[in-house]
Coordinates of C-alpha atoms in Angstrom, one line a residue:
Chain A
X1 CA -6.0 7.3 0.0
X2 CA -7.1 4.0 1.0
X3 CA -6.7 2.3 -2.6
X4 CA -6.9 -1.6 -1.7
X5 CA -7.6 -2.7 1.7
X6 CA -7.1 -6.8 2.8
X7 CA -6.9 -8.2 5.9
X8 CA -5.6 -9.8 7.9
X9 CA -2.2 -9.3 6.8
X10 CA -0.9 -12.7 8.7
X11 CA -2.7 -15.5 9.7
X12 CA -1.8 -18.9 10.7
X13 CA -3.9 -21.7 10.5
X14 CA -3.9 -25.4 11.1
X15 CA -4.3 -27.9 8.6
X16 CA -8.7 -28.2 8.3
X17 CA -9.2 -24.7 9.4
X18 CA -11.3 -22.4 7.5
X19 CA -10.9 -18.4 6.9
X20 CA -12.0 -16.2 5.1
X21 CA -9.8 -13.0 3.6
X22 CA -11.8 -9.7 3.4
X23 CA -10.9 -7.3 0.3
X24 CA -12.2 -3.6 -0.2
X25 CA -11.9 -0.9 -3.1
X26 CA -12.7 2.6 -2.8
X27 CA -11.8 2.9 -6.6
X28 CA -15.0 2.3 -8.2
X29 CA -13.6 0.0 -10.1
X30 CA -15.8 -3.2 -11.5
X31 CA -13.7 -5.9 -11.5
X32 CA -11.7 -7.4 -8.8
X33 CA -9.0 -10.5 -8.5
X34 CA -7.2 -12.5 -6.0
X35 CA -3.5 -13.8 -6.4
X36 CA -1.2 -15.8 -4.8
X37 CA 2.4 -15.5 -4.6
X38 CA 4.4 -18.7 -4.1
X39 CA 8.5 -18.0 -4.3
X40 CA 9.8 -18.9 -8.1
X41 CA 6.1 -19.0 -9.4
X42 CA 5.3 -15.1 -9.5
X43 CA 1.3 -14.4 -8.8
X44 CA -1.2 -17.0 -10.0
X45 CA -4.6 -16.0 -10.6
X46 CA -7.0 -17.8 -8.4
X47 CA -10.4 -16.2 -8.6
X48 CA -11.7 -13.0 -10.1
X49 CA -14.8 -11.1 -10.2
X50 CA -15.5 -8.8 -13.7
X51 CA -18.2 -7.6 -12.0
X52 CA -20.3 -7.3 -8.8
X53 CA -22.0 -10.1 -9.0
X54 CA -20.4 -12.7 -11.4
X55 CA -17.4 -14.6 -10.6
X56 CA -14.7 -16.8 -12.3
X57 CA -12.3 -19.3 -11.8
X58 CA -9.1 -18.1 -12.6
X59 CA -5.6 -20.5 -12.8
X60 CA -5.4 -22.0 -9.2
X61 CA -9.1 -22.3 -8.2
X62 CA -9.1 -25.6 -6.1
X63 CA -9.5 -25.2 -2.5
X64 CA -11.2 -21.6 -2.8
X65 CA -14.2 -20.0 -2.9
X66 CA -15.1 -16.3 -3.2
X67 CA -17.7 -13.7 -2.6
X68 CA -18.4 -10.4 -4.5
X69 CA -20.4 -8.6 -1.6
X70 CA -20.9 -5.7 -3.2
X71 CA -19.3 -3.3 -5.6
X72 CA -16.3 -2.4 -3.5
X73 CA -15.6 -6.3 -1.7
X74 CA -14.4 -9.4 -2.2
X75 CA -13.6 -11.9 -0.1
X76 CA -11.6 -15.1 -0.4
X77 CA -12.2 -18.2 1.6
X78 CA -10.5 -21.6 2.6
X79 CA -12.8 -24.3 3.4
X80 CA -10.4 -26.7 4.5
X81 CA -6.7 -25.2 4.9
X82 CA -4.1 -27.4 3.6
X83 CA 0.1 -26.7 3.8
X84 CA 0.2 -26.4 -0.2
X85 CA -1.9 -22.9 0.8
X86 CA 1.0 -20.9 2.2
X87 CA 1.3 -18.3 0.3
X88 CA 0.8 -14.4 0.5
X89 CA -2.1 -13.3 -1.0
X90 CA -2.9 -10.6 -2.9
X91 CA -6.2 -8.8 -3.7
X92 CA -6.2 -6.2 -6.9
X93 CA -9.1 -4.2 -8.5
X94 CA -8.7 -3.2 -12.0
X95 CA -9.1 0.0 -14.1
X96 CA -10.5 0.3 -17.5
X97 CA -7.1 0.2 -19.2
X98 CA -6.1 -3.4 -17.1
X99 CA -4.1 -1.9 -14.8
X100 CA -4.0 -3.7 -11.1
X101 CA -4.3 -2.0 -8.2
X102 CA -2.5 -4.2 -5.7
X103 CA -3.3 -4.6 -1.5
X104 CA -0.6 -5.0 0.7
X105 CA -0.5 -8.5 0.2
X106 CA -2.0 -11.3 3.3
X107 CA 0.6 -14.1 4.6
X108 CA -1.4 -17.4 4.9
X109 CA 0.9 -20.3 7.0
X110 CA -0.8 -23.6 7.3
X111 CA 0.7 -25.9 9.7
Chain B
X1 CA 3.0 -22.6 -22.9
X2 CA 4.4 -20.2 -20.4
X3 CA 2.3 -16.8 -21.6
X4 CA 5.2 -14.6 -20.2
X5 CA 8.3 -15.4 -19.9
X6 CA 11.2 -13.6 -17.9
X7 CA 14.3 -15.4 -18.2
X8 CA 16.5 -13.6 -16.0
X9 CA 16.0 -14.7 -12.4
X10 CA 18.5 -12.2 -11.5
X11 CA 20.3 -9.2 -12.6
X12 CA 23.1 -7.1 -11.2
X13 CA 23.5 -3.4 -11.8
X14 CA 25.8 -0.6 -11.3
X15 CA 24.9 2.6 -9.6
X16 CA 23.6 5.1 -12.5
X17 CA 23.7 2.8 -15.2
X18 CA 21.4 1.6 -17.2
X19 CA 19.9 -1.6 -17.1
X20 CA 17.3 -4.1 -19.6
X21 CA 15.0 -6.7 -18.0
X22 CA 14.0 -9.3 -20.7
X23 CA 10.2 -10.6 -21.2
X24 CA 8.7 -12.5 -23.8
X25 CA 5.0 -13.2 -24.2
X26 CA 2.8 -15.3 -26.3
X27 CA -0.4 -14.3 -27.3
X28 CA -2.6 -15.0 -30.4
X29 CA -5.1 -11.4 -29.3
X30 CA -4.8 -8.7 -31.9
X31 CA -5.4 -6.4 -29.1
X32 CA -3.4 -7.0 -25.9
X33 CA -1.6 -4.8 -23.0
X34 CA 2.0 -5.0 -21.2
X35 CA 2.4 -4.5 -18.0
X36 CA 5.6 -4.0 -16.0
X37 CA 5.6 -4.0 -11.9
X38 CA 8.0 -3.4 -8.9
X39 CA 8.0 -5.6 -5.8
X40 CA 10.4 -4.1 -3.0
X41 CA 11.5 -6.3 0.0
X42 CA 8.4 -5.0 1.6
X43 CA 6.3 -6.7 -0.1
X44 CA 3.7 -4.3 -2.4
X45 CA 3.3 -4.5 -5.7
X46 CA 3.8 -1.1 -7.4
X47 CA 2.7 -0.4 -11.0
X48 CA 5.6 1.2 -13.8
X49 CA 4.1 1.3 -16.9
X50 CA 1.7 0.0 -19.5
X51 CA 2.1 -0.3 -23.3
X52 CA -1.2 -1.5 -25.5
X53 CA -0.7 -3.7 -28.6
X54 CA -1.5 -0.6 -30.8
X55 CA 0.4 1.9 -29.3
X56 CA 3.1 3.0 -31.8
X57 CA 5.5 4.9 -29.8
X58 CA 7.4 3.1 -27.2
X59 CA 6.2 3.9 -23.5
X60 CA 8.0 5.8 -21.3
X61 CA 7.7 7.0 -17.4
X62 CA 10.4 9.2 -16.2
X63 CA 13.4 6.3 -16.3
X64 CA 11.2 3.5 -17.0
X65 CA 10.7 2.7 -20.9
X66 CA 9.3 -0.2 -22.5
X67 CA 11.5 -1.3 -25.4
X68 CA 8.2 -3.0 -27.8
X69 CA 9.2 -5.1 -30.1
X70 CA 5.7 -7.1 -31.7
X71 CA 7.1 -8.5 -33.9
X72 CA 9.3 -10.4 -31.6
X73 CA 6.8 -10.4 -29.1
X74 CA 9.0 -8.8 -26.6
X75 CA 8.3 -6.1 -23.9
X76 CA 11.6 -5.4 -22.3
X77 CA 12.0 -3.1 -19.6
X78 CA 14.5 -0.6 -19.3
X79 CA 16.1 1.3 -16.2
X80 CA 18.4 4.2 -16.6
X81 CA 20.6 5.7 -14.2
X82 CA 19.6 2.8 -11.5
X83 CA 19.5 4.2 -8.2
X84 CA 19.8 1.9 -5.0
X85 CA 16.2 2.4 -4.4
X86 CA 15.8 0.3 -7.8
X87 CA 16.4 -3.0 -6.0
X88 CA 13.4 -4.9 -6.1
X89 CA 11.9 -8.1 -7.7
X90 CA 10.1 -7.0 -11.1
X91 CA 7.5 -8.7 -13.3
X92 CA 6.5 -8.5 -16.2
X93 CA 2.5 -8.9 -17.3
X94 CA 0.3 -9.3 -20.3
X95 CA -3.6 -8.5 -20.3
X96 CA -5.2 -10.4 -23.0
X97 CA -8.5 -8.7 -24.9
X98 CA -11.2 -10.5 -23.1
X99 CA -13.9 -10.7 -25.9
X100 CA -13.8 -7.1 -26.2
X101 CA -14.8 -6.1 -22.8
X102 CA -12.7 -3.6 -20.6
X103 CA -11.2 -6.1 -18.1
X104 CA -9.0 -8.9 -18.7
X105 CA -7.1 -11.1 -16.5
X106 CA -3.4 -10.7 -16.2
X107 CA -1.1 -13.3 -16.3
X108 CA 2.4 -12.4 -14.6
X109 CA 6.3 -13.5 -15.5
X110 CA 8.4 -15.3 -12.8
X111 CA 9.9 -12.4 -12.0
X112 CA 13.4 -11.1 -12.4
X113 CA 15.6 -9.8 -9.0
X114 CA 17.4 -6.9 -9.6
X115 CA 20.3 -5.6 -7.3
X116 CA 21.4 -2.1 -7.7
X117 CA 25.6 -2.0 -6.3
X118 CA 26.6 1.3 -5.3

């Protein structure tokens, strides 16, 4: 019962680095989001994908980029880290009634 | 315009009571869902329950319910006979009707802490 699958679940990063956060469903579902979680701001919407192969922006877009790979990925990437990017991050897919399937969450520290 | 509001940060409960967590939400969609999840200390985010726009009965999951009021355009959750296992951040969500299709993006509450006391 895989569900949602993200890794890594930490990372730490120096200010400039780049990553990228890897996202898998086994759901089947079509569309796919990532969040981020800052303390007293609940989850954000940064980027989501209705389907495999369109994306949108979402709330907190700048500094981001993302791929839908295929039907069941989704990746997340920093270009250029900055502090203002720690955060846990969390990657959902979606069923046909709206409700989010959450992954365990990633904990992204930029020094 | 905050789209959901949770105006509790925190909330205390006793042991087997019953307890109310407050959202309001602001939305000018006919058709529109409400959402209601649990974040323990360890981190995951765990779905409760759903209520549509046109459901007419309030919805209900063992001792979750969603007290629905449209009108006020309030989705409060409600907790009866807390149990310590209950402690956990909670948030509240809204799915807007995106142009008709079957996804929409949510848009999550603040979130309200909720300690269970034995």
């Amino acid at each position: 019962n895989a569900g949602v699958t993200q890794t890594p679940k930490f990372q730490v990063l120096k200010t400039g680095q780049s990553m990228t956060l890897q996202c898998a469903q086994d759901m089947n579902h079509n569309s796919m989001y990532w969040y981020r979680q800052d303390p007293g701001m609940g989850l954000r919407l940064i980027y989501y994908s209705a389907s495999e192969g369109t994306t949108d922006k979402g709330e907190v877009p700048n500094g981001y980029n993302v791929s839908r790979l295929n039907k069941r990925e989704f990746s997340l990437r920093l270009e250029s880290a900055a502090p203002s990017q720690t955060s846990v991050y969390f990657c959902a897919s979606q069923t046909g009634a709206g409700e989010l399937f959450f992954g365990e969450g990633s904990r992204l520290t930029v020094l | 315009a905050q789209k959901i509001t949770q105006t509790q940060p925190g909330m205390f409960v006793q042991e087997k009571e019953a307890v109310t967590l407050d959202c309001t939400y602001d939305t000018s969609d006919q058709s529109y869902g409400l959402f209601w999840y649990k974040q323990p200390s360890s981190g995951e985010m765990i779905f409760l329950i759903y209520q549509g726009s046109y459901d007419e009965q309030n919805a209900t999951e063992g001792r979750y319910s969603l007290n629905f009021q449209k009108a006020r355009k309030s989705a409060n959750l409600v907790i009866s006979a807390s149990q310590l296992g209950d402690s956990a951040m909670y948030f509240c969500a809204m799915r807007e009707n995106a142009g008709g299709t079957s996804y929409g993006k949510l848009t999550f509450g603040q979130g309200t802490i909720l300690t269970v006391h034995p």
